[in-house]
Amino acid sequence: MGRLDGKVAIVTGAGQGIGRASALALAAEGARVVVSDIADAAGEAVVAEIGRAGGDAIYHCADVGLSGDVQALVEAAVAHYGRLDVYVNNAGIAVPGSAVDISEDDWTRVINVNLSGMWRGIKFAIPQMVKSGGGSIINMASVQALMGFEDWAGYAAAKGGVLALTQQVAVEYGARGIRVNAIAPGTIMTPMNEKIFEEADDPEELASTWNSWHALGRFGQPNEVAQLVVFLASDESSFITGTIIKVDGGLSIKGC
Ligand SMILES: NC(=O)c1ccc[n+]([C@@H]2O[C@H](COP(=O)([O-])OP(=O)(O)OC[C@H]3O[C@@H](n4cnc5c(N)ncnc54)[C@H](O)[C@@H]3O)[C@@H](O)[C@H]2O)c1
Protein backbone atom coordinates (compact mmCIF):
# COMPACT_ATOMS: atom_id res chain seq x y z
CA MET A 1 0.00 0.00 0.00
CA GLY A 2 1.38 3.39 -1.01
CA ARG A 3 0.62 6.60 0.84
CA LEU A 4 -0.83 8.08 -2.39
CA ASP A 5 -2.74 5.10 -3.79
CA GLY A 6 -5.68 6.25 -5.92
CA LYS A 7 -4.44 9.83 -6.32
CA VAL A 8 -3.61 11.53 -9.63
CA ALA A 9 -0.84 14.13 -9.64
CA ILE A 10 0.51 16.64 -12.15
CA VAL A 11 4.11 17.84 -11.75
CA THR A 12 5.32 20.74 -13.91
CA GLY A 13 8.99 21.11 -14.78
CA ALA A 14 9.34 17.41 -14.02
CA GLY A 15 12.04 16.59 -16.58
CA GLN A 16 14.90 17.22 -14.17
CA GLY A 17 15.88 18.49 -10.72
CA ILE A 18 13.28 18.90 -7.96
CA GLY A 19 10.37 18.21 -10.34
CA ARG A 20 11.87 14.93 -11.52
CA ALA A 21 12.56 13.81 -7.94
CA SER A 22 9.01 14.78 -6.95
CA ALA A 23 7.45 12.83 -9.83
CA LEU A 24 9.51 9.74 -8.94
CA ALA A 25 8.67 10.02 -5.23
CA LEU A 26 4.93 10.55 -5.84
CA ALA A 27 4.81 7.55 -8.19
CA ALA A 28 6.76 5.41 -5.71
CA GLU A 29 3.95 6.06 -3.19
CA GLY A 30 1.27 4.92 -5.63
CA ALA A 31 0.17 8.16 -7.32
CA ARG A 32 -0.52 8.12 -11.04
CA VAL A 33 1.62 10.97 -12.34
CA VAL A 34 1.42 13.35 -15.29
CA VAL A 35 5.03 14.39 -15.90
CA SER A 36 5.05 17.76 -17.65
CA ASP A 37 7.87 19.88 -19.05
CA ILE A 38 8.95 21.76 -22.17
CA ALA A 39 11.93 19.41 -22.55
CA ASP A 40 10.23 16.40 -24.15
CA ALA A 41 13.14 13.93 -24.08
CA ALA A 42 13.83 14.60 -20.40
CA GLY A 43 10.13 14.27 -19.51
CA GLU A 44 9.75 11.02 -21.48
CA ALA A 45 12.85 9.66 -19.71
CA VAL A 46 11.25 10.32 -16.31
CA VAL A 47 8.09 8.50 -17.42
CA ALA A 48 10.23 5.54 -18.51
CA GLU A 49 12.05 5.58 -15.16
CA ILE A 50 8.73 5.52 -13.29
CA GLY A 51 7.55 2.65 -15.49
CA ARG A 52 10.71 0.61 -14.81
CA ALA A 53 10.09 1.08 -11.08
CA GLY A 54 6.55 -0.33 -11.48
CA GLY A 55 4.73 3.03 -11.40
CA ASP A 56 2.14 4.61 -13.69
CA ALA A 57 2.92 7.89 -15.53
CA ILE A 58 2.36 9.72 -18.79
CA TYR A 59 4.16 12.69 -20.32
CA HIS A 60 2.45 15.90 -21.46
CA CYS A 61 4.39 18.85 -22.91
CA ALA A 62 3.26 22.20 -21.46
CA ASP A 63 4.89 25.62 -21.19
CA VAL A 64 3.58 27.12 -17.93
CA GLY A 65 4.11 30.55 -19.49
CA LEU A 66 1.13 29.89 -21.77
CA SER A 67 -2.44 29.61 -20.46
CA GLY A 68 -3.56 27.36 -23.32
CA ASP A 69 -0.79 24.87 -22.53
CA VAL A 70 -1.66 24.68 -18.84
CA GLN A 71 -5.38 24.30 -19.55
CA ALA A 72 -4.60 21.47 -22.02
CA LEU A 73 -2.30 19.83 -19.44
CA VAL A 74 -5.07 19.63 -16.84
CA GLU A 75 -7.56 18.41 -19.47
CA ALA A 76 -5.09 15.70 -20.59
CA ALA A 77 -4.60 14.49 -17.02
CA VAL A 78 -8.36 14.22 -16.43
CA ALA A 79 -8.96 12.62 -19.85
CA HIS A 80 -6.34 9.93 -19.15
CA TYR A 81 -6.77 9.26 -15.43
CA GLY A 82 -10.32 10.51 -14.77
CA ARG A 83 -9.57 12.86 -11.86
CA LEU A 84 -7.04 15.29 -10.37
CA ASP A 85 -5.93 15.30 -6.73
CA VAL A 86 -2.46 16.87 -6.62
CA TYR A 87 -0.88 19.70 -8.63
CA VAL A 88 2.81 20.40 -8.06
CA ASN A 89 3.55 23.90 -9.36
CA ASN A 90 7.29 23.32 -9.74
CA ALA A 91 8.46 24.73 -13.09
CA GLY A 92 10.68 27.75 -12.66
CA ILE A 93 13.61 29.59 -14.18
CA ALA A 94 16.61 31.33 -12.60
CA VAL A 95 16.92 34.87 -13.97
CA PRO A 96 19.48 37.02 -12.10
CA GLY A 97 19.68 40.80 -11.97
CA SER A 98 19.35 43.58 -9.40
CA ALA A 99 16.24 45.79 -9.34
CA VAL A 100 18.16 48.41 -11.33
CA ASP A 101 20.06 46.17 -13.73
CA ILE A 102 17.42 43.61 -14.71
CA SER A 103 15.99 44.30 -18.17
CA GLU A 104 12.23 44.68 -18.63
CA ASP A 105 12.24 41.56 -20.82
CA ASP A 106 13.93 39.48 -18.09
CA TRP A 107 11.60 40.89 -15.42
CA THR A 108 8.52 40.04 -17.49
CA ARG A 109 9.86 36.56 -18.33
CA VAL A 110 10.64 35.56 -14.74
CA ILE A 111 7.33 36.88 -13.42
CA ASN A 112 5.45 35.16 -16.26
CA VAL A 113 6.99 31.71 -15.65
CA ASN A 114 7.67 31.71 -11.90
CA LEU A 115 4.56 33.55 -10.66
CA SER A 116 1.93 33.67 -13.41
CA GLY A 117 2.81 30.08 -14.37
CA MET A 118 1.82 28.96 -10.87
CA TRP A 119 -1.37 31.02 -10.97
CA ARG A 120 -2.28 29.29 -14.28
CA GLY A 121 -1.84 25.87 -12.65
CA ILE A 122 -4.07 26.94 -9.76
CA LYS A 123 -6.70 28.46 -12.08
CA PHE A 124 -7.13 25.32 -14.18
CA ALA A 125 -6.51 22.66 -11.51
CA ILE A 126 -8.98 23.87 -8.88
CA PRO A 127 -12.23 23.27 -10.83
CA GLN A 128 -11.12 19.68 -11.50
CA MET A 129 -10.06 19.14 -7.89
CA VAL A 130 -13.44 20.38 -6.68
CA LYS A 131 -15.03 17.72 -8.95
CA SER A 132 -12.67 15.11 -7.40
CA GLY A 133 -13.83 16.12 -3.90
CA GLY A 134 -10.75 18.13 -2.92
CA GLY A 135 -7.06 18.33 -3.60
CA SER A 136 -3.58 19.51 -2.69
CA ILE A 137 -1.68 22.23 -4.54
CA ILE A 138 2.04 22.49 -3.80
CA ASN A 139 3.85 25.62 -4.95
CA MET A 140 7.65 25.57 -5.22
CA ALA A 141 8.66 28.94 -3.77
CA SER A 142 12.16 29.60 -2.37
CA VAL A 143 13.88 30.98 0.70
CA GLN A 144 14.23 34.00 -1.57
CA ALA A 145 10.55 34.70 -0.81
CA LEU A 146 11.67 35.32 2.79
CA MET A 147 15.13 36.92 2.63
CA GLY A 148 17.20 39.04 0.28
CA PHE A 149 20.13 37.89 -1.87
CA GLU A 150 22.04 40.30 -4.06
CA ASP A 151 21.11 40.43 -7.77
CA TRP A 152 17.92 38.34 -7.75
CA ALA A 153 15.19 41.04 -7.68
CA GLY A 154 12.81 39.54 -10.26
CA TYR A 155 13.19 35.96 -9.04
CA ALA A 156 12.64 37.02 -5.41
CA ALA A 157 9.60 39.13 -6.33
CA ALA A 158 8.08 36.18 -8.17
CA LYS A 159 8.68 33.81 -5.24
CA GLY A 160 7.29 36.37 -2.77
CA GLY A 161 4.22 36.58 -4.98
CA VAL A 162 3.94 32.78 -4.89
CA LEU A 163 3.85 32.90 -1.10
CA ALA A 164 1.06 35.54 -1.06
CA LEU A 165 -0.86 33.62 -3.73
CA THR A 166 -0.55 30.42 -1.69
CA GLN A 167 -2.16 32.04 1.34
CA GLN A 168 -4.82 33.78 -0.74
CA VAL A 169 -5.95 30.64 -2.60
CA ALA A 170 -5.84 28.56 0.59
CA VAL A 171 -8.40 30.98 2.08
CA GLU A 172 -10.51 31.17 -1.09
CA TYR A 173 -10.87 27.39 -1.61
CA GLY A 174 -10.23 25.77 1.79
CA ALA A 175 -13.93 25.27 2.43
CA ARG A 176 -14.12 23.28 -0.82
CA GLY A 177 -11.44 20.84 0.33
CA ILE A 178 -8.48 22.38 -1.50
CA ARG A 179 -5.25 22.68 0.49
CA VAL A 180 -2.54 25.00 -0.88
CA ASN A 181 0.98 25.06 0.52
CA ALA A 182 4.37 26.41 -0.51
CA ILE A 183 7.82 24.91 -0.11
CA ALA A 184 10.88 27.12 0.31
CA PRO A 185 13.98 25.17 -0.70
CA GLY A 186 17.44 26.42 0.19
CA THR A 187 20.27 25.52 -2.17
CA ILE A 188 19.45 22.23 -3.86
CA MET A 189 21.91 20.61 -6.25
CA THR A 190 19.91 20.46 -9.48
CA PRO A 191 20.85 21.29 -13.08
CA MET A 192 19.68 24.88 -12.32
CA ASN A 193 22.60 25.23 -9.87
CA GLU A 194 25.01 22.93 -11.73
CA LYS A 195 24.92 25.51 -14.54
CA ILE A 196 26.02 28.25 -12.11
CA PHE A 197 28.93 26.02 -11.06
CA GLU A 198 29.94 25.30 -14.64
CA GLU A 199 30.17 29.04 -15.28
CA ALA A 200 32.02 29.88 -12.02
CA ASP A 201 35.71 30.90 -12.11
CA ASP A 202 36.45 28.72 -9.06
CA PRO A 203 33.72 26.08 -8.56
CA GLU A 204 35.40 24.64 -5.43
CA GLU A 205 35.48 28.00 -3.70
CA LEU A 206 31.85 28.60 -4.72
CA ALA A 207 30.84 25.20 -3.28
CA SER A 208 32.62 25.95 -0.02
CA THR A 209 30.92 29.37 0.24
CA TRP A 210 27.47 28.00 -0.53
CA ASN A 211 27.92 25.06 1.87
CA SER A 212 28.90 27.47 4.65
CA TRP A 213 25.60 29.37 4.28
CA HIS A 214 23.68 26.32 5.57
CA ALA A 215 23.52 25.33 9.26
CA LEU A 216 23.95 21.73 8.10
CA GLY A 217 27.11 22.75 6.22
CA ARG A 218 26.00 21.35 2.88
CA PHE A 219 23.65 21.68 -0.08
CA GLY A 220 20.39 19.80 -0.27
CA GLN A 221 19.50 17.07 -2.77
CA PRO A 222 16.31 17.02 -4.89
CA ASN A 223 14.88 14.01 -3.07
CA GLU A 224 15.06 15.89 0.24
CA VAL A 225 12.49 18.33 -1.20
CA ALA A 226 10.50 15.56 -2.89
CA GLN A 227 9.84 13.85 0.45
CA LEU A 228 8.01 17.00 1.62
CA VAL A 229 6.07 17.08 -1.65
CA VAL A 230 4.84 13.53 -0.91
CA PHE A 231 3.81 14.51 2.63
CA LEU A 232 1.91 17.61 1.45
CA ALA A 233 0.25 15.58 -1.31
CA SER A 234 -0.86 12.91 1.15
CA ASP A 235 -3.72 12.84 3.65
CA GLU A 236 -1.06 12.88 6.40
CA SER A 237 -1.02 16.69 5.95
CA SER A 238 -4.84 16.98 5.99
CA PHE A 239 -4.93 19.97 8.41
CA ILE A 240 -2.04 21.89 6.83
CA THR A 241 -2.89 24.69 4.42
CA GLY A 242 -1.68 28.17 3.49
CA THR A 243 1.76 27.62 4.94
CA ILE A 244 5.33 27.86 3.68
CA ILE A 245 7.68 25.12 4.79
CA LYS A 246 11.42 25.62 4.50
CA VAL A 247 13.62 22.77 3.27
CA ASP A 248 16.80 24.76 3.53
CA GLY A 249 19.30 23.00 5.80
CA GLY A 250 19.14 26.02 8.09
CA LEU A 251 20.12 28.55 5.41
CA SER A 252 17.52 31.08 6.55
CA ILE A 253 18.34 30.93 10.29
CA LYS A 254 22.12 31.08 10.13
CA GLY A 255 23.98 34.24 11.14
CA CYS A 256 27.58 34.95 10.20
N1 LIG B 1 17.57 24.32 -7.03
C1 LIG B 1 17.44 25.19 -6.03
O1 LIG B 1 18.39 25.46 -5.28
C2 LIG B 1 16.11 25.85 -5.78
C3 LIG B 1 15.98 26.64 -4.63
C4 LIG B 1 14.78 27.26 -4.38
C5 LIG B 1 13.71 27.09 -5.25
N2 LIG B 1 13.86 26.34 -6.37
C6 LIG B 1 12.69 26.20 -7.26
O2 LIG B 1 12.41 24.84 -7.47
C7 LIG B 1 11.84 24.66 -8.79
C8 LIG B 1 12.65 23.63 -9.55
O3 LIG B 1 14.00 24.06 -9.60
P1 LIG B 1 15.18 23.13 -10.13
O4 LIG B 1 16.40 23.59 -9.44
O5 LIG B 1 14.78 21.70 -10.10
O6 LIG B 1 15.25 23.65 -11.65
P2 LIG B 1 15.85 23.00 -12.98
O7 LIG B 1 16.26 24.13 -13.85
O8 LIG B 1 16.88 21.98 -12.66
O9 LIG B 1 14.58 22.28 -13.62
C9 LIG B 1 13.47 23.05 -14.02
C10 LIG B 1 12.63 22.27 -15.02
O10 LIG B 1 11.56 23.15 -15.42
C11 LIG B 1 11.44 23.12 -16.83
N3 LIG B 1 10.91 24.41 -17.29
C12 LIG B 1 11.55 25.60 -17.41
N4 LIG B 1 10.74 26.52 -17.90
C13 LIG B 1 9.54 25.92 -18.08
C14 LIG B 1 8.27 26.37 -18.56
N5 LIG B 1 8.10 27.63 -18.99
N6 LIG B 1 7.25 25.50 -18.60
C15 LIG B 1 7.42 24.22 -18.19
N7 LIG B 1 8.59 23.73 -17.74
C16 LIG B 1 9.64 24.58 -17.68
C17 LIG B 1 12.84 22.86 -17.35
O11 LIG B 1 12.81 22.32 -18.67
C18 LIG B 1 13.38 21.89 -16.30
O12 LIG B 1 13.11 20.54 -16.63
C19 LIG B 1 11.85 26.05 -9.44
O13 LIG B 1 10.58 26.67 -9.27
C20 LIG B 1 12.91 26.80 -8.64
O14 LIG B 1 12.72 28.20 -8.66
C21 LIG B 1 15.03 25.71 -6.66
Tab-separated table of C-alpha atoms and ligand atoms in Angstrom:
chain	number	residue	atom	x	y	z
A	1	MET	CA	0.000	0.000	0.000
A	2	GLY	CA	1.384	3.391	-1.013
A	3	ARG	CA	0.618	6.604	0.842
A	4	LEU	CA	-0.834	8.079	-2.388
A	5	ASP	CA	-2.739	5.100	-3.787
A	6	GLY	CA	-5.685	6.255	-5.921
A	7	LYS	CA	-4.439	9.826	-6.320
A	8	VAL	CA	-3.610	11.526	-9.630
A	9	ALA	CA	-0.841	14.128	-9.636
A	10	ILE	CA	0.509	16.636	-12.151
A	11	VAL	CA	4.111	17.841	-11.752
A	12	THR	CA	5.317	20.740	-13.912
A	13	GLY	CA	8.987	21.112	-14.783
A	14	ALA	CA	9.343	17.411	-14.023
A	15	GLY	CA	12.042	16.587	-16.581
A	16	GLN	CA	14.898	17.225	-14.170
A	17	GLY	CA	15.879	18.489	-10.724
A	18	ILE	CA	13.280	18.900	-7.964
A	19	GLY	CA	10.370	18.211	-10.343
A	20	ARG	CA	11.874	14.932	-11.517
A	21	ALA	CA	12.556	13.813	-7.938
A	22	SER	CA	9.011	14.785	-6.950
A	23	ALA	CA	7.450	12.835	-9.831
A	24	LEU	CA	9.512	9.738	-8.935
A	25	ALA	CA	8.667	10.015	-5.228
A	26	LEU	CA	4.926	10.555	-5.842
A	27	ALA	CA	4.808	7.550	-8.190
A	28	ALA	CA	6.757	5.408	-5.706
A	29	GLU	CA	3.949	6.065	-3.185
A	30	GLY	CA	1.268	4.917	-5.632
A	31	ALA	CA	0.170	8.164	-7.317
A	32	ARG	CA	-0.517	8.117	-11.045
A	33	VAL	CA	1.624	10.969	-12.341
A	34	VAL	CA	1.423	13.346	-15.290
A	35	VAL	CA	5.025	14.385	-15.902
A	36	SER	CA	5.046	17.762	-17.645
A	37	ASP	CA	7.868	19.878	-19.053
A	38	ILE	CA	8.947	21.755	-22.169
A	39	ALA	CA	11.929	19.413	-22.555
A	40	ASP	CA	10.226	16.403	-24.146
A	41	ALA	CA	13.138	13.933	-24.079
A	42	ALA	CA	13.827	14.604	-20.397
A	43	GLY	CA	10.134	14.272	-19.510
A	44	GLU	CA	9.753	11.016	-21.478
A	45	ALA	CA	12.853	9.659	-19.705
A	46	VAL	CA	11.248	10.325	-16.307
A	47	VAL	CA	8.090	8.499	-17.420
A	48	ALA	CA	10.226	5.536	-18.510
A	49	GLU	CA	12.049	5.579	-15.161
A	50	ILE	CA	8.729	5.518	-13.286
A	51	GLY	CA	7.550	2.648	-15.489
A	52	ARG	CA	10.713	0.614	-14.807
A	53	ALA	CA	10.093	1.075	-11.076
A	54	GLY	CA	6.548	-0.329	-11.483
A	55	GLY	CA	4.729	3.029	-11.400
A	56	ASP	CA	2.140	4.609	-13.690
A	57	ALA	CA	2.918	7.887	-15.526
A	58	ILE	CA	2.360	9.723	-18.791
A	59	TYR	CA	4.164	12.691	-20.325
A	60	HIS	CA	2.452	15.899	-21.464
A	61	CYS	CA	4.387	18.849	-22.905
A	62	ALA	CA	3.263	22.199	-21.455
A	63	ASP	CA	4.887	25.615	-21.187
A	64	VAL	CA	3.582	27.121	-17.934
A	65	GLY	CA	4.114	30.548	-19.492
A	66	LEU	CA	1.127	29.892	-21.770
A	67	SER	CA	-2.439	29.611	-20.458
A	68	GLY	CA	-3.561	27.358	-23.323
A	69	ASP	CA	-0.787	24.866	-22.533
A	70	VAL	CA	-1.656	24.682	-18.835
A	71	GLN	CA	-5.376	24.297	-19.551
A	72	ALA	CA	-4.596	21.473	-22.017
A	73	LEU	CA	-2.303	19.828	-19.441
A	74	VAL	CA	-5.070	19.634	-16.841
A	75	GLU	CA	-7.556	18.412	-19.475
A	76	ALA	CA	-5.095	15.698	-20.593
A	77	ALA	CA	-4.605	14.492	-17.019
A	78	VAL	CA	-8.357	14.217	-16.433
A	79	ALA	CA	-8.960	12.619	-19.852
A	80	HIS	CA	-6.337	9.934	-19.147
A	81	TYR	CA	-6.767	9.257	-15.429
A	82	GLY	CA	-10.316	10.511	-14.775
A	83	ARG	CA	-9.571	12.862	-11.863
A	84	LEU	CA	-7.044	15.290	-10.374
A	85	ASP	CA	-5.926	15.304	-6.733
A	86	VAL	CA	-2.457	16.871	-6.623
A	87	TYR	CA	-0.878	19.700	-8.633
A	88	VAL	CA	2.813	20.399	-8.058
A	89	ASN	CA	3.554	23.895	-9.364
A	90	ASN	CA	7.292	23.325	-9.735
A	91	ALA	CA	8.457	24.727	-13.093
A	92	GLY	CA	10.682	27.753	-12.658
A	93	ILE	CA	13.606	29.587	-14.180
A	94	ALA	CA	16.609	31.330	-12.600
A	95	VAL	CA	16.923	34.871	-13.971
A	96	PRO	CA	19.480	37.016	-12.102
A	97	GLY	CA	19.684	40.797	-11.969
A	98	SER	CA	19.352	43.579	-9.400
A	99	ALA	CA	16.244	45.791	-9.337
A	100	VAL	CA	18.164	48.411	-11.328
A	101	ASP	CA	20.058	46.172	-13.733
A	102	ILE	CA	17.417	43.608	-14.713
A	103	SER	CA	15.986	44.296	-18.166
A	104	GLU	CA	12.234	44.682	-18.627
A	105	ASP	CA	12.242	41.560	-20.825
A	106	ASP	CA	13.927	39.480	-18.093
A	107	TRP	CA	11.596	40.895	-15.421
A	108	THR	CA	8.524	40.043	-17.489
A	109	ARG	CA	9.859	36.563	-18.333
A	110	VAL	CA	10.644	35.557	-14.744
A	111	ILE	CA	7.327	36.878	-13.417
A	112	ASN	CA	5.450	35.155	-16.255
A	113	VAL	CA	6.994	31.715	-15.655
A	114	ASN	CA	7.667	31.714	-11.903
A	115	LEU	CA	4.558	33.549	-10.656
A	116	SER	CA	1.930	33.674	-13.410
A	117	GLY	CA	2.806	30.082	-14.370
A	118	MET	CA	1.824	28.958	-10.868
A	119	TRP	CA	-1.369	31.024	-10.968
A	120	ARG	CA	-2.279	29.294	-14.280
A	121	GLY	CA	-1.842	25.873	-12.652
A	122	ILE	CA	-4.069	26.942	-9.756
A	123	LYS	CA	-6.697	28.455	-12.077
A	124	PHE	CA	-7.134	25.317	-14.180
A	125	ALA	CA	-6.506	22.655	-11.506
A	126	ILE	CA	-8.977	23.871	-8.877
A	127	PRO	CA	-12.229	23.269	-10.825
A	128	GLN	CA	-11.118	19.676	-11.504
A	129	MET	CA	-10.062	19.145	-7.887
A	130	VAL	CA	-13.437	20.379	-6.683
A	131	LYS	CA	-15.026	17.719	-8.952
A	132	SER	CA	-12.671	15.106	-7.402
A	133	GLY	CA	-13.831	16.117	-3.902
A	134	GLY	CA	-10.753	18.135	-2.920
A	135	GLY	CA	-7.057	18.329	-3.604
A	136	SER	CA	-3.584	19.510	-2.690
A	137	ILE	CA	-1.680	22.226	-4.538
A	138	ILE	CA	2.045	22.487	-3.804
A	139	ASN	CA	3.853	25.622	-4.950
A	140	MET	CA	7.649	25.572	-5.223
A	141	ALA	CA	8.658	28.938	-3.769
A	142	SER	CA	12.160	29.597	-2.372
A	143	VAL	CA	13.880	30.979	0.704
A	144	GLN	CA	14.227	34.002	-1.570
A	145	ALA	CA	10.551	34.698	-0.815
A	146	LEU	CA	11.673	35.318	2.788
A	147	MET	CA	15.128	36.916	2.628
A	148	GLY	CA	17.199	39.038	0.281
A	149	PHE	CA	20.128	37.891	-1.867
A	150	GLU	CA	22.038	40.305	-4.058
A	151	ASP	CA	21.108	40.429	-7.766
A	152	TRP	CA	17.917	38.340	-7.746
A	153	ALA	CA	15.186	41.044	-7.685
A	154	GLY	CA	12.809	39.544	-10.265
A	155	TYR	CA	13.189	35.962	-9.041
A	156	ALA	CA	12.636	37.018	-5.408
A	157	ALA	CA	9.605	39.134	-6.326
A	158	ALA	CA	8.077	36.183	-8.166
A	159	LYS	CA	8.685	33.808	-5.237
A	160	GLY	CA	7.294	36.367	-2.766
A	161	GLY	CA	4.223	36.579	-4.977
A	162	VAL	CA	3.937	32.777	-4.890
A	163	LEU	CA	3.846	32.905	-1.098
A	164	ALA	CA	1.064	35.544	-1.057
A	165	LEU	CA	-0.860	33.623	-3.734
A	166	THR	CA	-0.546	30.419	-1.687
A	167	GLN	CA	-2.164	32.043	1.344
A	168	GLN	CA	-4.816	33.780	-0.741
A	169	VAL	CA	-5.948	30.644	-2.597
A	170	ALA	CA	-5.841	28.562	0.593
A	171	VAL	CA	-8.398	30.984	2.078
A	172	GLU	CA	-10.512	31.168	-1.086
A	173	TYR	CA	-10.869	27.390	-1.613
A	174	GLY	CA	-10.231	25.772	1.786
A	175	ALA	CA	-13.930	25.270	2.429
A	176	ARG	CA	-14.124	23.283	-0.822
A	177	GLY	CA	-11.443	20.841	0.326
A	178	ILE	CA	-8.485	22.382	-1.503
A	179	ARG	CA	-5.253	22.684	0.485
A	180	VAL	CA	-2.539	25.002	-0.883
A	181	ASN	CA	0.982	25.062	0.524
A	182	ALA	CA	4.375	26.414	-0.508
A	183	ILE	CA	7.819	24.907	-0.114
A	184	ALA	CA	10.878	27.115	0.314
A	185	PRO	CA	13.979	25.173	-0.705
A	186	GLY	CA	17.440	26.423	0.189
A	187	THR	CA	20.270	25.523	-2.170
A	188	ILE	CA	19.452	22.230	-3.855
A	189	MET	CA	21.913	20.610	-6.250
A	190	THR	CA	19.915	20.460	-9.475
A	191	PRO	CA	20.846	21.294	-13.080
A	192	MET	CA	19.682	24.885	-12.318
A	193	ASN	CA	22.601	25.229	-9.874
A	194	GLU	CA	25.005	22.931	-11.730
A	195	LYS	CA	24.921	25.508	-14.536
A	196	ILE	CA	26.018	28.249	-12.108
A	197	PHE	CA	28.934	26.016	-11.056
A	198	GLU	CA	29.942	25.299	-14.641
A	199	GLU	CA	30.166	29.040	-15.279
A	200	ALA	CA	32.021	29.879	-12.016
A	201	ASP	CA	35.714	30.901	-12.114
A	202	ASP	CA	36.447	28.723	-9.055
A	203	PRO	CA	33.721	26.084	-8.557
A	204	GLU	CA	35.400	24.638	-5.432
A	205	GLU	CA	35.475	28.002	-3.697
A	206	LEU	CA	31.853	28.601	-4.720
A	207	ALA	CA	30.839	25.204	-3.279
A	208	SER	CA	32.619	25.946	-0.019
A	209	THR	CA	30.917	29.369	0.244
A	210	TRP	CA	27.467	27.998	-0.530
A	211	ASN	CA	27.922	25.065	1.868
A	212	SER	CA	28.898	27.468	4.649
A	213	TRP	CA	25.599	29.368	4.277
A	214	HIS	CA	23.679	26.321	5.573
A	215	ALA	CA	23.524	25.328	9.256
A	216	LEU	CA	23.950	21.732	8.097
A	217	GLY	CA	27.107	22.751	6.216
A	218	ARG	CA	25.998	21.351	2.884
A	219	PHE	CA	23.645	21.679	-0.076
A	220	GLY	CA	20.385	19.797	-0.269
A	221	GLN	CA	19.504	17.069	-2.768
A	222	PRO	CA	16.311	17.020	-4.889
A	223	ASN	CA	14.882	14.006	-3.072
A	224	GLU	CA	15.061	15.888	0.241
A	225	VAL	CA	12.489	18.330	-1.198
A	226	ALA	CA	10.498	15.559	-2.890
A	227	GLN	CA	9.842	13.848	0.447
A	228	LEU	CA	8.011	16.997	1.620
A	229	VAL	CA	6.071	17.082	-1.654
A	230	VAL	CA	4.845	13.531	-0.913
A	231	PHE	CA	3.811	14.513	2.634
A	232	LEU	CA	1.911	17.614	1.455
A	233	ALA	CA	0.246	15.576	-1.305
A	234	SER	CA	-0.859	12.908	1.149
A	235	ASP	CA	-3.723	12.844	3.646
A	236	GLU	CA	-1.063	12.875	6.405
A	237	SER	CA	-1.023	16.690	5.953
A	238	SER	CA	-4.837	16.977	5.994
A	239	PHE	CA	-4.930	19.970	8.411
A	240	ILE	CA	-2.042	21.893	6.831
A	241	THR	CA	-2.885	24.689	4.421
A	242	GLY	CA	-1.683	28.172	3.491
A	243	THR	CA	1.761	27.622	4.940
A	244	ILE	CA	5.330	27.859	3.679
A	245	ILE	CA	7.679	25.115	4.792
A	246	LYS	CA	11.421	25.624	4.501
A	247	VAL	CA	13.622	22.773	3.272
A	248	ASP	CA	16.802	24.762	3.527
A	249	GLY	CA	19.303	23.002	5.800
A	250	GLY	CA	19.139	26.020	8.095
A	251	LEU	CA	20.117	28.552	5.409
A	252	SER	CA	17.520	31.084	6.554
A	253	ILE	CA	18.335	30.931	10.288
A	254	LYS	CA	22.125	31.085	10.130
A	255	GLY	CA	23.982	34.239	11.143
A	256	CYS	CA	27.583	34.948	10.195
B	1	LIG	N1	17.569	24.317	-7.030
B	1	LIG	C1	17.439	25.186	-6.032
B	1	LIG	O1	18.393	25.455	-5.282
B	1	LIG	C2	16.111	25.852	-5.785
B	1	LIG	C3	15.980	26.635	-4.626
B	1	LIG	C4	14.776	27.260	-4.377
B	1	LIG	C5	13.706	27.094	-5.246
B	1	LIG	N2	13.863	26.341	-6.370
B	1	LIG	C6	12.692	26.203	-7.255
B	1	LIG	O2	12.405	24.838	-7.472
B	1	LIG	C7	11.840	24.663	-8.785
B	1	LIG	C8	12.653	23.630	-9.555
B	1	LIG	O3	13.996	24.059	-9.600
B	1	LIG	P1	15.176	23.131	-10.132
B	1	LIG	O4	16.402	23.585	-9.436
B	1	LIG	O5	14.785	21.698	-10.096
B	1	LIG	O6	15.246	23.650	-11.647
B	1	LIG	P2	15.853	22.997	-12.976
B	1	LIG	O7	16.263	24.129	-13.848
B	1	LIG	O8	16.875	21.977	-12.659
B	1	LIG	O9	14.584	22.275	-13.618
B	1	LIG	C9	13.468	23.047	-14.019
B	1	LIG	C10	12.628	22.275	-15.016
B	1	LIG	O10	11.564	23.154	-15.422
B	1	LIG	C11	11.437	23.121	-16.827
B	1	LIG	N3	10.907	24.409	-17.286
B	1	LIG	C12	11.554	25.596	-17.412
B	1	LIG	N4	10.736	26.523	-17.902
B	1	LIG	C13	9.535	25.925	-18.080
B	1	LIG	C14	8.273	26.372	-18.558
B	1	LIG	N5	8.104	27.632	-18.992
B	1	LIG	N6	7.247	25.499	-18.600
B	1	LIG	C15	7.420	24.216	-18.185
B	1	LIG	N7	8.586	23.725	-17.736
B	1	LIG	C16	9.636	24.579	-17.680
B	1	LIG	C17	12.840	22.862	-17.355
B	1	LIG	O11	12.813	22.319	-18.674
B	1	LIG	C18	13.380	21.890	-16.299
B	1	LIG	O12	13.115	20.543	-16.634
B	1	LIG	C19	11.847	26.051	-9.435
B	1	LIG	O13	10.583	26.673	-9.266
B	1	LIG	C20	12.909	26.796	-8.637
B	1	LIG	O14	12.723	28.195	-8.659
B	1	LIG	C21	15.034	25.709	-6.657
